[in-house]
């Protein structure tokens, strides 16, 4: 309904008819409500123009247009929504004059300097507002004569103490009444098929048809059109409207996960809703006691599974397992993602989206992907929108423009500002090993800190230390074991990577792990780039078949050490490492990294390293033990 053009007579008559039908079998009505049901009218007689003029003279103000038009049809109203039982007409409307003594506390809070202008504008509301509620559930309906739109409408503000929030604002009396009609639909008797006959009328049929159109539009990739229809139907509490809209909003990123509490009757309960709700619980920091879904007294049939889901989501081992061809693609994509190839993982998912099938009429997208710890990072904002715009479940429509890959070619992105920390502009320290002819899961056998070293489950970057060294209290300057994230580095190559090594590069004590990494017969290249400790350091060392082949170390633009025959493409003078400033040395490091990438066809995945999860392990020490007469530092905490 167009709020600026309300047909008050037809609108109020329809509302009254719907209310009377909804209360047809309600027995405990008051005498006034019973009369309204018999007469099928919630209003009063129209107010004469003289009544309206007299009201305005009494109040000292001309009334806003939509309230005046309403009064010409009905001089008051019963049951405006679920919590206002009697609305004022020309005789009952009066200035509130802070009758409840709320102004002082509210004005102090609203008037704080840091508040936005729209909050500060409420100062004085309780003293100046026109009160329209006559009987209510501690709910105030206030017309604000100082919040006036260009059309002359006064804003309506509604406040209830039990809502523990600022007053809700409506731009006009007409907007308020339309919202109250919608609120009536949400709370109407029989709307869920309970307490009498089903609540069915012209409004419900129109909104249910809109939900059906929205679902079809969503499955054809027209998610904006679907969201508009569903947002309106949701206001009337129509079945599936909230559920479908929430899926669109979750993928659009406009709403957090787990907003609607799941229910076991929903076919998506265990496979999608509950994992997303678990992820929301853990992200919010709320206590595990809030997870009542694992209580067998409340959910006897699903409690054990719910407990398993929460544990798996907490540990990062949860797996989204849809069925059919799409489920097979999800499995394949997870295998790509867990070794860092997030672009390949998305390509697998992208190709399978058209084959996805819903679990029921309340399902329009595989939002369960957002709970999978490996696949959720793959679904970047651009890719989630591509998913929404892709026709699926047997529907047809134009294919969307594909979202681009997120992993840049080459290696020079590692030394770009924000390369490893997209939320910062600094250059990060890191060290890594590129190994030829070895799968990522074979690296612990070559480089593990002890026999039998195994890979961790896929971990987020900030969880790596806590997983491998829980409660560590002793730190030694000579024991430099790296915590390495592993993955695929291109055809036939693997990588092991550590961001922000705890120890600085010490040329005299450094032991390159390249020989150990190449013991299987292939090549290995070690790169260490240090930027944050005052003087830039860039080190490269290589080995093949367990034998060192070349190495060089640049520190502050000077060649500190070199060994073997450095390839011409990596010769420090050729790359410009002798630049006198840090920016020039960073540019030389970028050229060196891209030269290594070209020589060996290698890369490392930015998205997996910055936002995803990778398997990790603790390596052997990159520093030799102290020799005779050498000192070292040991720090103990606690």
Short mmCIF file of C-alpha atoms in Angstrom, two decimals, residues 225-501:
data_model
loop_
_atom_site.label_atom_id
_atom_site.label_comp_id
_atom_site.label_asym_id
_atom_site.label_seq_id
_atom_site.Cartn_x
_atom_site.Cartn_y
_atom_site.Cartn_z
CA UNK A 225 13.23 -8.79 -6.48
CA UNK A 226 12.65 -11.70 -4.12
CA UNK A 227 13.94 -9.76 -1.11
CA UNK A 228 11.54 -6.88 -1.79
CA UNK A 229 8.53 -9.20 -1.92
CA UNK A 230 9.63 -11.16 1.13
CA UNK A 231 10.34 -8.10 3.23
CA UNK A 232 6.74 -6.99 2.78
CA UNK A 233 5.28 -10.46 3.38
CA UNK A 234 7.42 -10.84 6.50
CA UNK A 235 5.70 -7.80 8.02
CA UNK A 236 2.44 -9.76 7.84
CA UNK A 237 4.03 -12.84 9.39
CA UNK A 238 3.43 -15.00 6.34
CA UNK A 239 4.83 -18.55 6.34
CA UNK A 240 8.34 -18.91 4.90
CA UNK A 241 8.76 -15.16 4.35
CA UNK A 242 11.24 -14.65 7.20
CA UNK A 243 13.00 -17.94 6.53
CA UNK A 244 13.55 -17.22 2.84
CA UNK A 245 14.51 -13.60 3.38
CA UNK A 246 17.03 -14.60 6.03
CA UNK A 247 18.81 -16.88 3.56
CA UNK A 248 19.10 -14.05 1.05
CA UNK A 249 20.37 -11.68 3.73
CA UNK A 250 22.89 -14.21 5.04
CA UNK A 251 24.41 -14.54 1.59
CA UNK A 252 24.22 -10.82 0.92
CA UNK A 253 26.04 -10.26 4.18
CA UNK A 254 23.37 -7.84 5.41
CA UNK A 255 22.42 -9.95 8.42
CA UNK A 256 24.40 -12.06 10.86
CA UNK A 257 24.13 -15.81 10.99
CA UNK A 258 21.73 -17.69 13.19
CA UNK A 259 19.23 -14.84 13.61
CA UNK A 260 16.07 -16.94 13.63
CA UNK A 261 16.07 -19.67 16.30
CA UNK A 262 15.85 -23.00 14.47
CA UNK A 263 13.14 -25.56 15.14
CA UNK A 264 13.43 -29.35 14.77
CA UNK A 265 10.32 -29.47 12.59
CA UNK A 266 12.18 -27.60 9.87
CA UNK A 267 13.81 -29.98 7.35
CA UNK A 268 16.89 -27.73 7.37
CA UNK A 269 17.25 -27.93 11.17
CA UNK A 270 20.22 -30.29 11.45
CA UNK A 271 21.88 -29.71 8.09
CA UNK A 272 21.88 -25.91 7.87
CA UNK A 273 20.08 -23.98 10.60
CA UNK A 274 21.69 -25.60 13.63
CA UNK A 275 25.30 -25.38 12.37
CA UNK A 276 24.79 -21.70 11.51
CA UNK A 277 23.29 -21.08 14.94
CA UNK A 278 26.27 -22.83 16.55
CA UNK A 279 28.68 -20.66 14.58
CA UNK A 280 26.74 -17.58 15.67
CA UNK A 281 26.91 -18.66 19.32
CA UNK A 282 30.66 -19.18 19.20
CA UNK A 283 31.29 -15.93 17.33
CA UNK A 284 29.20 -13.95 19.79
CA UNK A 285 31.18 -15.18 22.78
CA UNK A 286 28.03 -16.23 24.62
CA UNK A 287 28.46 -19.14 27.10
CA UNK A 288 27.96 -22.72 25.95
CA UNK A 289 25.06 -22.95 28.41
CA UNK A 290 23.03 -20.97 25.88
CA UNK A 291 23.16 -24.03 23.63
CA UNK A 292 19.91 -25.55 24.84
CA UNK A 293 19.53 -27.59 21.66
CA UNK A 294 21.64 -30.34 23.24
CA UNK A 295 19.29 -30.66 26.22
CA UNK A 296 17.49 -34.03 25.83
CA UNK A 297 14.64 -32.81 28.03
CA UNK A 298 13.83 -30.10 25.48
CA UNK A 299 14.93 -31.81 22.25
CA UNK A 300 14.87 -35.55 22.96
CA UNK A 301 15.26 -36.61 19.31
CA UNK A 302 18.07 -34.30 18.24
CA UNK A 303 19.98 -33.37 21.41
CA UNK A 304 22.92 -35.72 20.83
CA UNK A 305 23.36 -34.60 17.23
CA UNK A 306 23.13 -30.96 18.33
CA UNK A 307 25.91 -31.49 20.87
CA UNK A 308 28.06 -33.11 18.18
CA UNK A 309 27.42 -30.20 15.81
CA UNK A 310 28.41 -27.61 18.41
CA UNK A 311 31.61 -29.50 19.22
CA UNK A 312 32.52 -29.88 15.53
CA UNK A 313 31.89 -26.20 14.80
CA UNK A 314 33.98 -25.21 17.85
CA UNK A 315 36.86 -27.48 16.79
CA UNK A 316 36.68 -26.44 13.14
CA UNK A 317 35.92 -29.99 12.00
CA UNK A 318 32.28 -29.50 11.01
CA UNK A 319 31.49 -30.58 7.44
CA UNK A 320 28.54 -29.40 5.40
CA UNK A 321 27.11 -32.51 3.69
CA UNK A 322 24.27 -31.79 1.25
CA UNK A 323 23.08 -34.60 -0.95
CA UNK A 324 23.11 -35.31 -4.66
CA UNK A 325 25.45 -33.89 -7.27
CA UNK A 326 25.87 -30.69 -5.33
CA UNK A 327 26.97 -32.66 -2.28
CA UNK A 328 29.65 -34.40 -4.34
CA UNK A 329 30.88 -31.01 -5.53
CA UNK A 330 31.00 -29.73 -1.95
CA UNK A 331 33.21 -32.69 -0.98
CA UNK A 332 35.54 -32.02 -3.90
CA UNK A 333 35.66 -28.30 -3.12
CA UNK A 334 36.58 -29.01 0.50
CA UNK A 335 39.56 -31.06 -0.65
CA UNK A 336 40.75 -28.15 -2.77
CA UNK A 337 40.17 -25.61 0.00
CA UNK A 338 41.96 -27.54 2.73
CA UNK A 339 45.18 -27.37 0.72
CA UNK A 340 44.71 -23.68 0.03
CA UNK A 341 43.37 -23.69 -3.52
CA UNK A 342 40.31 -21.61 -2.74
CA UNK A 343 39.91 -20.43 -6.33
CA UNK A 344 39.67 -24.02 -7.58
CA UNK A 345 37.24 -24.79 -4.78
CA UNK A 346 34.97 -21.97 -5.90
CA UNK A 347 35.14 -23.10 -9.51
CA UNK A 348 33.93 -26.53 -8.43
CA UNK A 349 31.07 -25.03 -6.42
CA UNK A 350 30.18 -22.55 -9.17
CA UNK A 351 29.77 -25.32 -11.71
CA UNK A 352 27.51 -27.29 -9.35
CA UNK A 353 25.18 -24.51 -8.15
CA UNK A 354 22.57 -25.14 -10.90
CA UNK A 355 22.26 -28.76 -9.70
CA UNK A 356 21.53 -27.76 -6.09
CA UNK A 357 18.15 -28.94 -4.78
CA UNK A 358 16.20 -27.43 -1.86
CA UNK A 359 15.12 -29.42 1.16
CA UNK A 360 11.63 -27.94 1.21
CA UNK A 361 9.54 -24.88 0.38
CA UNK A 362 11.47 -22.80 2.92
CA UNK A 363 14.82 -23.36 1.23
CA UNK A 364 16.29 -21.29 -1.63
CA UNK A 365 20.08 -21.47 -1.21
CA UNK A 366 22.82 -23.65 0.34
CA UNK A 367 23.51 -21.31 3.25
CA UNK A 368 24.93 -24.24 5.20
CA UNK A 369 28.16 -23.56 3.32
CA UNK A 370 28.62 -20.58 5.64
CA UNK A 371 28.99 -22.92 8.62
CA UNK A 372 31.66 -25.08 6.99
CA UNK A 373 35.01 -23.86 8.36
CA UNK A 374 36.86 -24.60 5.11
CA UNK A 375 34.27 -23.44 2.61
CA UNK A 376 32.92 -20.36 4.38
CA UNK A 377 36.10 -18.35 3.57
CA UNK A 378 35.84 -19.47 -0.06
CA UNK A 379 32.48 -17.71 -0.28
CA UNK A 380 33.70 -14.14 -0.47
CA UNK A 381 31.12 -11.35 -0.70
CA UNK A 382 31.36 -11.32 -4.50
CA UNK A 383 30.98 -15.09 -4.72
CA UNK A 384 27.98 -15.15 -2.38
CA UNK A 385 26.27 -12.69 -4.69
CA UNK A 386 27.17 -14.80 -7.70
CA UNK A 387 25.60 -17.78 -5.95
CA UNK A 388 22.41 -15.81 -5.33
CA UNK A 389 22.32 -14.70 -8.97
CA UNK A 390 22.79 -18.22 -10.35
CA UNK A 391 19.59 -20.08 -11.40
CA UNK A 392 19.24 -23.36 -9.52
CA UNK A 393 16.86 -26.13 -8.49
CA UNK A 394 15.64 -26.63 -12.06
CA UNK A 395 14.85 -22.96 -12.69
CA UNK A 396 16.27 -21.04 -15.63
CA UNK A 397 17.61 -17.56 -16.10
CA UNK A 398 20.67 -15.66 -17.30
CA UNK A 399 24.00 -16.70 -15.84
CA UNK A 400 25.63 -13.97 -13.72
CA UNK A 401 29.00 -12.43 -14.43
CA UNK A 402 31.56 -14.63 -12.67
CA UNK A 403 33.33 -13.28 -9.61
CA UNK A 404 37.06 -13.07 -10.20
CA UNK A 405 39.74 -15.21 -8.60
CA UNK A 406 41.06 -14.02 -5.25
CA UNK A 407 44.55 -15.52 -5.37
CA UNK A 408 46.98 -13.32 -7.32
CA UNK A 409 49.57 -14.79 -9.64
CA UNK A 410 53.20 -14.76 -8.63
CA UNK A 411 54.57 -14.11 -5.16
CA UNK A 412 55.20 -10.37 -5.06
CA UNK A 413 51.87 -9.71 -3.32
CA UNK A 414 53.58 -11.01 -0.16
CA UNK A 415 55.60 -7.78 0.14
CA UNK A 416 52.81 -5.39 -0.80
CA UNK A 417 51.31 -3.25 1.99
CA UNK A 418 48.38 -5.17 3.42
CA UNK A 419 49.31 -8.29 1.47
CA UNK A 420 49.11 -10.63 4.43
CA UNK A 421 46.99 -8.31 6.56
CA UNK A 422 44.29 -6.85 4.29
CA UNK A 423 43.00 -4.76 7.19
CA UNK A 424 46.38 -2.99 7.59
CA UNK A 425 48.71 -1.03 5.33
CA UNK A 426 51.98 -2.44 6.66
CA UNK A 427 54.19 -5.12 5.12
CA UNK A 428 54.27 -8.36 7.10
CA UNK A 429 57.22 -10.55 8.04
CA UNK A 430 57.07 -14.17 6.91
CA UNK A 431 59.16 -17.21 6.05
CA UNK A 432 58.27 -20.12 3.83
CA UNK A 433 59.51 -23.24 2.09
CA UNK A 434 58.53 -24.26 -1.44
CA UNK A 435 59.03 -27.98 -2.04
CA UNK A 436 58.90 -29.83 -5.35
CA UNK A 437 57.51 -33.33 -5.79
CA UNK A 438 56.08 -33.58 -2.27
CA UNK A 439 52.42 -33.42 -1.27
CA UNK A 440 51.51 -31.03 1.55
CA UNK A 441 50.69 -33.89 3.93
CA UNK A 442 54.20 -35.33 3.40
CA UNK A 443 55.98 -32.22 4.68
CA UNK A 444 55.87 -33.15 8.40
CA UNK A 445 57.89 -36.30 7.68
CA UNK A 446 60.63 -34.14 6.13
CA UNK A 447 60.52 -31.08 8.38
CA UNK A 448 58.67 -32.07 11.56
CA UNK A 449 60.07 -31.08 14.92
CA UNK A 450 60.08 -34.73 16.04
CA UNK A 451 59.46 -38.20 14.59
CA UNK A 452 55.79 -38.80 14.08
CA UNK A 453 54.86 -35.12 13.62
CA UNK A 454 51.39 -34.95 12.12
CA UNK A 455 49.28 -32.21 10.60
CA UNK A 456 46.70 -30.42 12.71
CA UNK A 457 43.09 -30.03 11.63
CA UNK A 458 42.65 -26.98 9.40
CA UNK A 459 43.23 -23.94 11.64
CA UNK A 460 42.67 -20.22 11.42
CA UNK A 461 45.88 -18.21 11.56
CA UNK A 462 45.20 -16.93 15.07
CA UNK A 463 44.57 -20.45 16.41
CA UNK A 464 47.86 -22.00 15.27
CA UNK A 465 50.01 -21.18 18.31
CA UNK A 466 47.24 -22.03 20.77
CA UNK A 467 46.77 -25.45 19.12
CA UNK A 468 50.45 -26.45 18.98
CA UNK A 469 51.72 -24.81 22.15
CA UNK A 470 48.91 -24.60 24.65
CA UNK A 471 50.09 -22.99 27.84
CA UNK A 472 53.69 -22.53 26.67
CA UNK A 473 55.67 -20.76 29.38
CA UNK A 474 59.34 -21.18 28.33
CA UNK A 475 60.87 -19.53 25.26
CA UNK A 476 64.47 -19.93 24.03
CA UNK A 477 66.35 -17.71 21.59
CA UNK A 478 68.17 -20.66 20.02
CA UNK A 479 65.20 -23.02 19.58
CA UNK A 480 63.46 -21.52 16.54
CA UNK A 481 60.83 -24.06 15.58
CA UNK A 482 58.37 -22.64 13.05
CA UNK A 483 54.61 -23.22 13.08
CA UNK A 484 53.99 -23.84 9.40
CA UNK A 485 50.72 -23.73 7.45
CA UNK A 486 50.83 -26.02 4.45
CA UNK A 487 49.16 -26.29 1.07
CA UNK A 488 49.61 -26.59 -2.67
CA UNK A 489 51.94 -24.10 -4.35
CA UNK A 490 51.18 -24.93 -7.97
CA UNK A 491 51.57 -28.01 -10.16
CA UNK A 492 53.94 -30.43 -8.41
CA UNK A 493 54.83 -28.05 -5.58
CA UNK A 494 53.81 -27.61 -1.95
CA UNK A 495 54.40 -24.78 0.48
CA UNK A 496 54.94 -24.41 4.21
CA UNK A 497 54.40 -20.87 5.49
CA UNK A 498 54.74 -18.94 8.76
CA UNK A 499 53.63 -15.35 9.20
CA UNK A 500 55.41 -13.11 11.72
CA UNK A 501 58.18 -15.44 12.97
#
